[in-house]
Amino acid sequence: MQIANALFKPVTVGRYTLPNRIIMAPLTRCRSKQPGDIPWALNADYYQQRASAGLIIAEATQISPQGKGYAYTPGIYSAAQIQGWRLVTDAVHGAGGLIFLQLWHVGRISHPDLQPDGALPVAPSAIKAEGEAFTEQGFKPLVTPRALAPDEIPGIIGQYRTAASNALAAGFDGVEIHAANGYLLDQFLRDGSNHRTDAYGGCIENRARLLLEVIEAVVEVMGADKTGVRLSPINAFNSMSDSAPQQHFNYVAEQLNRFGLAYLHIVERMAAGADDDDFDFVALKNQFKGPYIANGGYDAASADAAIAAGRCDLVAFGKLFIANPDLVSRFKTGAALNTPDPDSFYGGTAQGYTDYPTLV
Ligand code: PHB
């Protein structure tokens, strides 16, 4: 019995027509080859197993050594990383799938142990987040970051531009700019973490400037119809806060219309973050004239209902895709789902990564 009709209506996302609306969310798994944070055959197997997703958004990937905040996450700045990603994109394409890369700079969510020459992590302002960084020597308290100087901003934008061009060289079908979950671009967007007094801080027009300039640079390389953006207006994860999320993120969503992007991807809720029941995601969606991907705690039934009701156009699934490589066919048939094992989410081997069973 097919339980999910709306999820299986084809949809145009930028340059592509997707056969279903079931998106694999970007998921940090900390399993790149060392040294060098290089994607390899194990990662290619994992993504190939999940190629029936309407679109895979590959895990957050640092755009530079400075953009790294967790041990063993992959990069997209070295020749070896580009070659490694080529294994992944070839495997997914061979299985008939589409795959975007998520471009990531963590900003203050890092540690000198993860930074070139033991440098301080950078951020819009020298404001420390609560929590710990995952280093090769275990968890270490986050540090107070160094505020980026105005003349460093073009270099940050350049890191995104180069990463987009590397993603093309690696065979990706597009990129998602990670402006969510308390990492660098989100640190600029929200006023709890951005206390700058230059053109990149203060009012929301200024706080959104870096994101909009990054999008412009990425779109020049990639094309707008192969570029998406991810935001998380109310996610408190990584010590994030904002004084007026509805007003500020409505503005950001509306500004995105100037580019003609492939999609807007919204983290509506996350297990670790405090929810804001007052936030109106439909109002946010209505600001943006393009496909809206919802993410956070959906199952087949709630995703189908949300699409049918026009509250979103597509839904991204994270934990369910970790545990169910054949999530699309399970949704189609209403089959039972495997249970994800949190102990093997981050780091490790094929166990808890490529060994979840499929139905057939
Ligand atoms: C994480 O590693 O916990 C993580 C990474 C990227 C995100 C969110 C969480 O966007």
mmCIF file of C-alpha atoms and ligand atoms in Angstrom:
data_model
loop_
_atom_site.group_PDB
_atom_site.id
_atom_site.type_symbol
_atom_site.label_atom_id
_atom_site.label_comp_id
_atom_site.label_asym_id
_atom_site.label_seq_id
_atom_site.Cartn_x
_atom_site.Cartn_y
_atom_site.Cartn_z
ATOM 1 C CA MET A 1 0.000 0.000 0.000
ATOM 2 C CA GLN A 2 1.345 3.408 -0.931
ATOM 3 C CA ILE A 3 0.925 5.661 2.070
ATOM 4 C CA ALA A 4 2.805 8.722 0.895
ATOM 5 C CA ASN A 5 1.369 10.244 -2.272
ATOM 6 C CA ALA A 6 2.573 13.819 -2.102
ATOM 7 C CA LEU A 7 6.133 12.644 -1.357
ATOM 8 C CA PHE A 8 6.183 10.846 -4.702
ATOM 9 C CA LYS A 9 5.082 13.701 -6.937
ATOM 10 C CA PRO A 10 8.053 14.751 -9.089
ATOM 11 C CA VAL A 11 9.272 18.291 -8.480
ATOM 12 C CA THR A 12 11.610 20.734 -10.189
ATOM 13 C CA VAL A 13 14.467 21.980 -8.011
ATOM 14 C CA GLY A 14 16.612 24.461 -9.893
ATOM 15 C CA ARG A 15 18.007 22.721 -12.936
ATOM 16 C CA TYR A 16 16.800 19.256 -11.886
ATOM 17 C CA THR A 17 13.550 17.323 -11.865
ATOM 18 C CA LEU A 18 13.493 15.047 -8.820
ATOM 19 C CA PRO A 19 11.471 11.802 -8.925
ATOM 20 C CA ASN A 20 10.436 12.205 -5.297
ATOM 21 C CA ARG A 21 10.471 14.838 -2.562
ATOM 22 C CA ILE A 22 12.467 12.792 -0.071
ATOM 23 C CA ILE A 23 15.771 14.584 0.513
ATOM 24 C CA MET A 24 18.724 13.121 2.376
ATOM 25 C CA ALA A 25 19.720 15.807 4.898
ATOM 26 C CA PRO A 26 23.388 16.734 5.351
ATOM 27 C CA LEU A 27 24.759 14.560 8.185
ATOM 28 C CA THR A 28 28.116 14.866 9.926
ATOM 29 C CA ARG A 29 29.541 11.337 10.251
ATOM 30 C CA CYS A 30 33.279 12.020 10.859
ATOM 31 C CA ARG A 31 34.528 9.168 8.704
ATOM 32 C CA SER A 32 36.939 10.759 6.224
ATOM 33 C CA LYS A 33 40.303 9.117 5.554
ATOM 34 C CA GLN A 34 43.265 10.387 7.588
ATOM 35 C CA PRO A 35 45.490 12.255 7.340
ATOM 36 C CA GLY A 36 44.017 14.986 5.183
ATOM 37 C CA ASP A 37 40.233 14.726 5.803
ATOM 38 C CA ILE A 38 39.791 12.887 2.489
ATOM 39 C CA PRO A 39 36.583 11.172 1.311
ATOM 40 C CA TRP A 40 37.195 7.546 0.318
ATOM 41 C CA ALA A 41 35.594 4.272 -0.766
ATOM 42 C CA LEU A 42 33.692 3.785 2.512
ATOM 43 C CA ASN A 43 31.975 7.157 2.059
ATOM 44 C CA ALA A 44 31.199 6.316 -1.586
ATOM 45 C CA ASP A 45 29.473 3.082 -0.475
ATOM 46 C CA TYR A 46 27.392 4.949 2.102
ATOM 47 C CA TYR A 47 26.132 7.571 -0.336
ATOM 48 C CA GLN A 48 25.594 5.071 -3.145
ATOM 49 C CA GLN A 49 23.358 3.021 -0.827
ATOM 50 C CA ARG A 50 21.165 6.120 -0.376
ATOM 51 C CA ALA A 51 21.059 7.227 -4.045
ATOM 52 C CA SER A 52 17.287 6.699 -4.351
ATOM 53 C CA ALA A 53 16.744 9.921 -2.381
ATOM 54 C CA GLY A 54 15.273 12.638 -4.600
ATOM 55 C CA LEU A 55 18.461 14.536 -3.783
ATOM 56 C CA ILE A 56 21.362 13.779 -1.446
ATOM 57 C CA ILE A 57 22.814 16.768 0.351
ATOM 58 C CA ALA A 58 26.228 15.466 1.357
ATOM 59 C CA GLU A 59 27.557 16.142 4.832
ATOM 60 C CA ALA A 60 28.865 19.525 5.939
ATOM 61 C CA THR A 61 32.345 19.866 4.424
ATOM 62 C CA GLN A 62 34.943 22.419 5.454
ATOM 63 C CA ILE A 63 35.821 24.893 2.714
ATOM 64 C CA SER A 64 39.280 25.551 4.185
ATOM 65 C CA PRO A 65 41.478 24.335 7.052
ATOM 66 C CA GLN A 66 40.176 27.317 9.040
ATOM 67 C CA GLY A 67 36.582 26.189 8.434
ATOM 68 C CA LYS A 68 37.056 22.915 10.326
ATOM 69 C CA GLY A 69 35.468 22.318 13.713
ATOM 70 C CA TYR A 70 35.290 18.555 14.251
ATOM 71 C CA ALA A 71 37.854 15.782 13.919
ATOM 72 C CA TYR A 72 37.581 13.601 10.808
ATOM 73 C CA THR A 73 35.065 15.718 8.849
ATOM 74 C CA PRO A 74 35.900 15.955 5.127
ATOM 75 C CA GLY A 75 37.213 19.003 3.290
ATOM 76 C CA ILE A 76 36.877 20.386 -0.239
ATOM 77 C CA TYR A 77 40.060 22.451 -0.531
ATOM 78 C CA SER A 78 42.837 19.964 -1.437
ATOM 79 C CA ALA A 79 43.431 18.022 -4.656
ATOM 80 C CA ALA A 80 43.199 14.740 -2.728
ATOM 81 C CA GLN A 81 39.826 15.735 -1.288
ATOM 82 C CA ILE A 82 38.496 16.600 -4.754
ATOM 83 C CA GLN A 83 39.667 13.195 -6.010
ATOM 84 C CA GLY A 84 38.083 11.497 -3.015
ATOM 85 C CA TRP A 85 34.767 13.230 -3.564
ATOM 86 C CA ARG A 86 34.909 12.100 -7.201
ATOM 87 C CA LEU A 87 34.578 8.499 -5.934
ATOM 88 C CA VAL A 88 31.426 9.564 -4.108
ATOM 89 C CA THR A 89 29.793 11.497 -6.949
ATOM 90 C CA ASP A 90 30.607 8.759 -9.493
ATOM 91 C CA ALA A 91 29.080 6.133 -7.197
ATOM 92 C CA VAL A 92 25.887 8.146 -6.657
ATOM 93 C CA HIS A 93 25.540 8.991 -10.337
ATOM 94 C CA GLY A 94 26.141 5.358 -11.261
ATOM 95 C CA ALA A 95 23.179 4.476 -9.055
ATOM 96 C CA GLY A 96 20.985 7.117 -10.714
ATOM 97 C CA GLY A 97 21.151 9.691 -7.897
ATOM 98 C CA LEU A 98 21.824 13.399 -7.551
ATOM 99 C CA ILE A 99 24.191 14.839 -4.949
ATOM 100 C CA PHE A 100 24.914 18.380 -3.715
ATOM 101 C CA LEU A 101 27.786 19.248 -1.376
ATOM 102 C CA GLN A 102 27.195 21.314 1.772
ATOM 103 C CA LEU A 103 29.786 24.119 2.066
ATOM 104 C CA TRP A 104 30.785 24.679 5.687
ATOM 105 C CA HIS A 105 32.813 27.148 7.698
ATOM 106 C CA VAL A 106 32.303 26.521 11.412
ATOM 107 C CA GLY A 107 33.461 29.942 12.652
ATOM 108 C CA ARG A 108 33.714 29.874 16.445
ATOM 109 C CA ILE A 109 32.627 26.216 16.826
ATOM 110 C CA SER A 110 36.212 24.944 16.676
ATOM 111 C CA HIS A 111 39.338 24.676 18.771
ATOM 112 C CA PRO A 112 43.019 25.616 18.272
ATOM 113 C CA ASP A 113 43.783 21.864 18.063
ATOM 114 C CA LEU A 114 41.701 21.738 14.873
ATOM 115 C CA GLN A 115 43.062 24.974 13.389
ATOM 116 C CA PRO A 116 46.197 25.552 11.267
ATOM 117 C CA ASP A 117 49.156 26.461 13.529
ATOM 118 C CA GLY A 118 46.954 26.186 16.619
ATOM 119 C CA ALA A 119 45.279 29.506 15.757
ATOM 120 C CA LEU A 120 42.136 30.765 17.451
ATOM 121 C CA PRO A 121 38.905 30.052 15.576
ATOM 122 C CA VAL A 122 37.373 33.106 13.878
ATOM 123 C CA ALA A 123 33.899 34.593 14.292
ATOM 124 C CA PRO A 124 31.986 37.837 13.719
ATOM 125 C CA SER A 125 32.681 38.821 17.343
ATOM 126 C CA ALA A 126 34.866 37.533 20.172
ATOM 127 C CA ILE A 127 31.956 35.770 21.897
ATOM 128 C CA LYS A 128 32.414 32.218 23.140
ATOM 129 C CA ALA A 129 29.792 29.532 22.584
ATOM 130 C CA GLU A 130 29.067 27.072 25.387
ATOM 131 C CA GLY A 131 30.036 23.484 24.768
ATOM 132 C CA GLU A 132 32.913 21.353 23.616
ATOM 133 C CA ALA A 133 34.784 20.772 20.394
ATOM 134 C CA PHE A 134 35.338 17.210 19.147
ATOM 135 C CA THR A 135 39.115 16.962 18.606
ATOM 136 C CA GLU A 136 41.346 13.980 17.867
ATOM 137 C CA GLN A 137 42.244 14.002 21.578
ATOM 138 C CA GLY A 138 38.605 13.968 22.670
ATOM 139 C CA PHE A 139 36.211 16.728 23.701
ATOM 140 C CA LYS A 140 37.720 20.086 24.689
ATOM 141 C CA PRO A 141 35.935 23.245 25.852
ATOM 142 C CA LEU A 142 35.201 25.779 23.125
ATOM 143 C CA VAL A 143 37.389 28.889 23.296
ATOM 144 C CA THR A 144 36.725 32.591 22.838
ATOM 145 C CA PRO A 145 37.159 33.166 19.086
ATOM 146 C CA ARG A 146 38.946 36.031 17.374
ATOM 147 C CA ALA A 147 36.715 38.593 15.642
ATOM 148 C CA LEU A 148 37.369 38.737 11.900
ATOM 149 C CA ALA A 149 38.895 42.034 10.769
ATOM 150 C CA PRO A 150 36.983 43.818 7.994
ATOM 151 C CA ASP A 151 39.816 43.186 5.546
ATOM 152 C CA GLU A 152 39.559 39.413 6.141
ATOM 153 C CA ILE A 153 35.990 39.214 4.844
ATOM 154 C CA PRO A 154 36.918 39.052 1.130
ATOM 155 C CA GLY A 155 39.161 36.084 1.957
ATOM 156 C CA ILE A 156 36.245 34.262 3.606
ATOM 157 C CA ILE A 157 34.084 34.865 0.528
ATOM 158 C CA GLY A 158 36.998 33.628 -1.582
ATOM 159 C CA GLN A 159 37.084 30.381 0.432
ATOM 160 C CA TYR A 160 33.433 29.751 -0.516
ATOM 161 C CA ARG A 161 34.050 30.622 -4.176
ATOM 162 C CA THR A 162 37.019 28.241 -4.420
ATOM 163 C CA ALA A 163 35.109 25.499 -2.620
ATOM 164 C CA ALA A 164 32.220 25.826 -5.096
ATOM 165 C CA SER A 165 34.612 25.518 -7.995
ATOM 166 C CA ASN A 166 36.234 22.488 -6.337
ATOM 167 C CA ALA A 167 32.786 20.937 -5.860
ATOM 168 C CA LEU A 168 32.192 21.264 -9.599
ATOM 169 C CA ALA A 169 35.572 19.655 -10.279
ATOM 170 C CA ALA A 170 34.582 16.798 -7.946
ATOM 171 C CA GLY A 171 31.425 16.115 -9.975
ATOM 172 C CA PHE A 172 28.758 17.466 -7.616
ATOM 173 C CA ASP A 173 25.400 18.412 -9.120
ATOM 174 C CA GLY A 174 25.263 21.539 -6.978
ATOM 175 C CA VAL A 175 26.039 22.962 -3.557
ATOM 176 C CA GLU A 176 24.174 23.966 -0.428
ATOM 177 C CA ILE A 177 25.529 26.970 1.474
ATOM 178 C CA HIS A 178 25.401 26.080 5.183
ATOM 179 C CA ALA A 179 24.063 29.191 6.908
ATOM 180 C CA ALA A 180 22.411 27.275 9.766
ATOM 181 C CA ASN A 181 22.999 25.668 13.161
ATOM 182 C CA GLY A 182 25.326 28.210 14.692
ATOM 183 C CA TYR A 183 28.222 28.010 12.232
ATOM 184 C CA LEU A 184 29.987 31.014 10.675
ATOM 185 C CA LEU A 185 27.278 32.440 8.395
ATOM 186 C CA ASP A 186 24.587 31.895 11.040
ATOM 187 C CA GLN A 187 26.874 33.562 13.622
ATOM 188 C CA PHE A 188 26.783 36.650 11.391
ATOM 189 C CA LEU A 189 23.002 36.459 10.838
ATOM 190 C CA ARG A 190 21.883 36.321 14.465
ATOM 191 C CA ASP A 191 22.336 39.223 16.859
ATOM 192 C CA GLY A 192 23.268 37.056 19.853
ATOM 193 C CA SER A 193 26.609 36.200 18.194
ATOM 194 C CA ASN A 194 27.178 39.260 15.984
ATOM 195 C CA HIS A 195 28.058 42.450 17.880
ATOM 196 C CA ARG A 196 30.012 44.068 15.041
ATOM 197 C CA THR A 197 29.841 47.771 14.407
ATOM 198 C CA ASP A 198 31.008 47.704 10.766
ATOM 199 C CA ALA A 199 29.015 47.023 7.569
ATOM 200 C CA TYR A 200 28.627 43.329 8.601
ATOM 201 C CA GLY A 201 26.955 43.940 11.973
ATOM 202 C CA GLY A 202 24.171 45.899 13.612
ATOM 203 C CA CYS A 203 20.905 45.841 11.634
ATOM 204 C CA ILE A 204 19.745 42.694 9.833
ATOM 205 C CA GLU A 205 20.606 44.299 6.488
ATOM 206 C CA ASN A 206 24.223 44.389 7.682
ATOM 207 C CA ARG A 207 24.201 41.005 9.410
ATOM 208 C CA ALA A 208 22.878 39.356 6.220
ATOM 209 C CA ARG A 209 25.526 41.020 4.063
ATOM 210 C CA LEU A 210 28.136 38.267 4.364
ATOM 211 C CA LEU A 211 25.648 35.529 3.468
ATOM 212 C CA LEU A 212 24.407 37.477 0.450
ATOM 213 C CA GLU A 213 27.956 38.174 -0.744
ATOM 214 C CA VAL A 214 28.867 34.504 -0.298
ATOM 215 C CA ILE A 215 25.816 33.457 -2.309
ATOM 216 C CA GLU A 216 26.739 35.892 -5.057
ATOM 217 C CA ALA A 217 30.256 34.442 -5.289
ATOM 218 C CA VAL A 218 29.065 30.817 -5.218
ATOM 219 C CA VAL A 219 26.351 31.483 -7.798
ATOM 220 C CA GLU A 220 28.928 33.008 -10.161
ATOM 221 C CA VAL A 221 30.802 29.710 -10.131
ATOM 222 C CA MET A 222 27.963 27.215 -9.772
ATOM 223 C CA GLY A 223 24.883 28.853 -11.260
ATOM 224 C CA ALA A 224 21.893 29.797 -9.134
ATOM 225 C CA ASP A 225 19.900 26.793 -10.363
ATOM 226 C CA LYS A 226 22.481 24.501 -8.716
ATOM 227 C CA THR A 227 22.791 26.433 -5.443
ATOM 228 C CA GLY A 228 20.657 26.073 -2.309
ATOM 229 C CA VAL A 229 20.835 27.718 1.118
ATOM 230 C CA ARG A 230 20.146 26.265 4.566
ATOM 231 C CA LEU A 231 18.934 28.396 7.487
ATOM 232 C CA SER A 232 17.797 27.580 11.049
ATOM 233 C CA PRO A 233 15.912 30.615 12.409
ATOM 234 C CA ILE A 234 15.136 29.257 15.878
ATOM 235 C CA ASN A 235 17.718 26.554 16.476
ATOM 236 C CA ALA A 236 19.444 27.293 19.794
ATOM 237 C CA PHE A 237 22.154 24.665 19.155
ATOM 238 C CA ASN A 238 25.699 26.097 19.528
ATOM 239 C CA SER A 239 24.548 28.890 21.887
ATOM 240 C CA MET A 240 22.555 30.705 19.218
ATOM 241 C CA SER A 241 19.957 33.366 19.912
ATOM 242 C CA ASP A 242 18.281 36.246 18.139
ATOM 243 C CA SER A 243 16.099 39.094 19.379
ATOM 244 C CA ALA A 244 13.516 38.895 16.553
ATOM 245 C CA PRO A 245 13.886 35.716 14.496
ATOM 246 C CA GLN A 246 10.632 36.052 12.549
ATOM 247 C CA GLN A 247 11.350 39.558 11.341
ATOM 248 C CA HIS A 248 15.029 38.917 10.676
ATOM 249 C CA PHE A 249 14.692 35.610 8.848
ATOM 250 C CA ASN A 250 11.691 36.796 6.824
ATOM 251 C CA TYR A 251 14.024 39.528 5.580
ATOM 252 C CA VAL A 252 16.779 37.021 4.747
ATOM 253 C CA ALA A 253 14.365 34.700 2.894
ATOM 254 C CA GLU A 254 13.006 37.608 0.878
ATOM 255 C CA GLN A 255 16.512 38.804 -0.048
ATOM 256 C CA LEU A 256 17.317 35.377 -1.471
ATOM 257 C CA ASN A 257 14.841 36.019 -4.299
ATOM 258 C CA ARG A 258 17.346 38.198 -6.130
ATOM 259 C CA PHE A 259 19.396 35.101 -7.047
ATOM 260 C CA GLY A 260 16.818 32.569 -8.330
ATOM 261 C CA LEU A 261 18.236 29.801 -6.119
ATOM 262 C CA ALA A 262 17.430 26.102 -6.513
ATOM 263 C CA TYR A 263 15.874 25.921 -3.041
ATOM 264 C CA LEU A 264 15.679 27.183 0.523
ATOM 265 C CA HIS A 265 16.237 24.502 3.192
ATOM 266 C CA ILE A 266 14.983 25.227 6.704
ATOM 267 C CA VAL A 267 15.868 23.454 9.943
ATOM 268 C CA GLU A 268 12.491 23.883 11.645
ATOM 269 C CA ARG A 269 13.457 22.042 14.808
ATOM 270 C CA MET A 270 16.384 20.062 16.125
ATOM 271 C CA ALA A 271 16.454 17.710 19.073
ATOM 272 C CA ALA A 272 19.213 19.671 20.839
ATOM 273 C CA GLY A 273 17.696 23.127 20.402
ATOM 274 C CA ALA A 274 14.933 24.958 22.231
ATOM 275 C CA ASP A 275 11.794 25.331 20.148
ATOM 276 C CA ASP A 276 9.991 28.590 19.613
ATOM 277 C CA ASP A 277 6.350 27.679 19.162
ATOM 278 C CA ASP A 278 5.524 31.171 17.936
ATOM 279 C CA PHE A 279 7.672 31.025 14.821
ATOM 280 C CA ASP A 280 5.556 30.907 11.651
ATOM 281 C CA PHE A 281 7.429 28.839 9.068
ATOM 282 C CA VAL A 282 4.673 29.316 6.475
ATOM 283 C CA ALA A 283 5.212 33.080 6.706
ATOM 284 C CA LEU A 284 8.927 32.451 6.141
ATOM 285 C CA LYS A 285 8.210 30.122 3.212
ATOM 286 C CA ASN A 286 5.935 32.724 1.652
ATOM 287 C CA GLN A 287 8.806 35.212 1.483
ATOM 288 C CA PHE A 288 10.795 32.902 -0.773
ATOM 289 C CA LYS A 289 9.807 32.373 -4.411
ATOM 290 C CA GLY A 290 11.237 28.909 -4.907
ATOM 291 C CA PRO A 291 11.131 25.357 -3.540
ATOM 292 C CA TYR A 292 11.126 25.101 0.259
ATOM 293 C CA ILE A 293 12.674 22.047 1.926
ATOM 294 C CA ALA A 294 11.529 21.451 5.503
ATOM 295 C CA ASN A 295 13.668 19.504 7.967
ATOM 296 C CA GLY A 296 13.377 18.359 11.545
ATOM 297 C CA GLY A 297 11.487 15.488 13.100
ATOM 298 C CA TYR A 298 9.294 14.541 10.138
ATOM 299 C CA ASP A 299 8.135 10.996 9.367
ATOM 300 C CA ALA A 300 6.482 9.806 6.158
ATOM 301 C CA ALA A 301 2.984 10.730 7.300
ATOM 302 C CA SER A 302 3.769 14.187 8.661
ATOM 303 C CA ALA A 303 5.966 14.985 5.648
ATOM 304 C CA ASP A 304 3.261 13.906 3.242
ATOM 305 C CA ALA A 305 0.659 15.958 5.106
ATOM 306 C CA ALA A 306 2.910 19.039 5.164
ATOM 307 C CA ILE A 307 3.513 18.844 1.404
ATOM 308 C CA ALA A 308 -0.165 18.180 0.668
ATOM 309 C CA ALA A 309 -1.128 21.208 2.787
ATOM 310 C CA GLY A 310 1.400 23.451 1.002
ATOM 311 C CA ARG A 311 3.498 24.029 4.135
ATOM 312 C CA CYS A 312 6.608 22.830 2.278
ATOM 313 C CA ASP A 313 7.555 21.413 -1.123
ATOM 314 C CA LEU A 314 10.064 18.773 -0.045
ATOM 315 C CA VAL A 315 11.236 17.250 3.250
ATOM 316 C CA ALA A 316 14.785 16.356 4.282
ATOM 317 C CA PHE A 317 15.287 13.362 6.581
ATOM 318 C CA GLY A 318 18.434 12.887 8.647
ATOM 319 C CA LYS A 319 18.402 10.124 11.238
ATOM 320 C CA LEU A 320 15.940 8.061 9.190
ATOM 321 C CA PHE A 321 18.398 8.064 6.270
ATOM 322 C CA ILE A 322 21.241 7.039 8.563
ATOM 323 C CA ALA A 323 19.345 3.898 9.546
ATOM 324 C CA ASN A 324 17.494 3.201 6.281
ATOM 325 C CA PRO A 325 19.503 3.299 3.063
ATOM 326 C CA ASP A 326 16.289 2.300 1.248
ATOM 327 C CA LEU A 327 14.148 4.897 3.036
ATOM 328 C CA VAL A 328 12.424 5.855 -0.233
ATOM 329 C CA SER A 329 11.132 2.352 -0.941
ATOM 330 C CA ARG A 330 10.191 1.845 2.713
ATOM 331 C CA PHE A 331 8.122 5.039 2.582
ATOM 332 C CA LYS A 332 6.558 3.891 -0.673
ATOM 333 C CA THR A 333 5.458 0.559 0.738
ATOM 334 C CA GLY A 334 4.816 1.620 4.314
ATOM 335 C CA ALA A 335 7.405 -0.903 5.528
ATOM 336 C CA ALA A 336 8.844 -0.771 9.049
ATOM 337 C CA LEU A 337 12.002 1.285 9.579
ATOM 338 C CA ASN A 338 15.344 0.359 11.135
ATOM 339 C CA THR A 339 16.220 2.215 14.346
ATOM 340 C CA PRO A 340 19.247 4.546 14.216
ATOM 341 C CA ASP A 341 22.096 3.830 16.652
ATOM 342 C CA PRO A 342 23.349 7.186 18.078
ATOM 343 C CA ASP A 343 26.584 5.630 19.389
ATOM 344 C CA SER A 344 27.834 5.168 15.814
ATOM 345 C CA PHE A 345 26.693 8.528 14.376
ATOM 346 C CA TYR A 346 30.088 10.225 14.718
ATOM 347 C CA GLY A 347 33.340 8.560 13.759
ATOM 348 C CA GLY A 348 34.240 4.907 13.448
ATOM 349 C CA THR A 349 33.976 2.287 10.781
ATOM 350 C CA ALA A 350 31.440 0.671 8.464
ATOM 351 C CA GLN A 351 29.562 -0.405 11.587
ATOM 352 C CA GLY A 352 26.541 1.853 11.997
ATOM 353 C CA TYR A 353 27.372 3.447 8.639
ATOM 354 C CA THR A 354 27.089 1.082 5.687
ATOM 355 C CA ASP A 355 25.735 -1.999 7.482
ATOM 356 C CA TYR A 356 22.090 -1.031 8.057
ATOM 357 C CA PRO A 357 19.985 -3.660 6.283
ATOM 358 C CA THR A 358 17.789 -3.018 3.262
ATOM 359 C CA LEU A 359 14.498 -4.814 2.710
ATOM 360 C CA VAL A 360 15.531 -6.647 -0.444
HETATM 361 C C1 PHB B 1 27.316 18.219 14.281
HETATM 362 O O1 PHB B 1 28.370 17.715 13.941
HETATM 363 O O2 PHB B 1 26.795 17.973 15.368
HETATM 364 C C2 PHB B 1 26.635 19.112 13.362
HETATM 365 C C3 PHB B 1 27.262 19.475 12.202
HETATM 366 C C4 PHB B 1 26.618 20.333 11.316
HETATM 367 C C5 PHB B 1 25.363 20.806 11.636
HETATM 368 C C6 PHB B 1 24.736 20.438 12.793
HETATM 369 C C7 PHB B 1 25.378 19.592 13.661
HETATM 370 O O3 PHB B 1 24.745 21.645 10.820
#
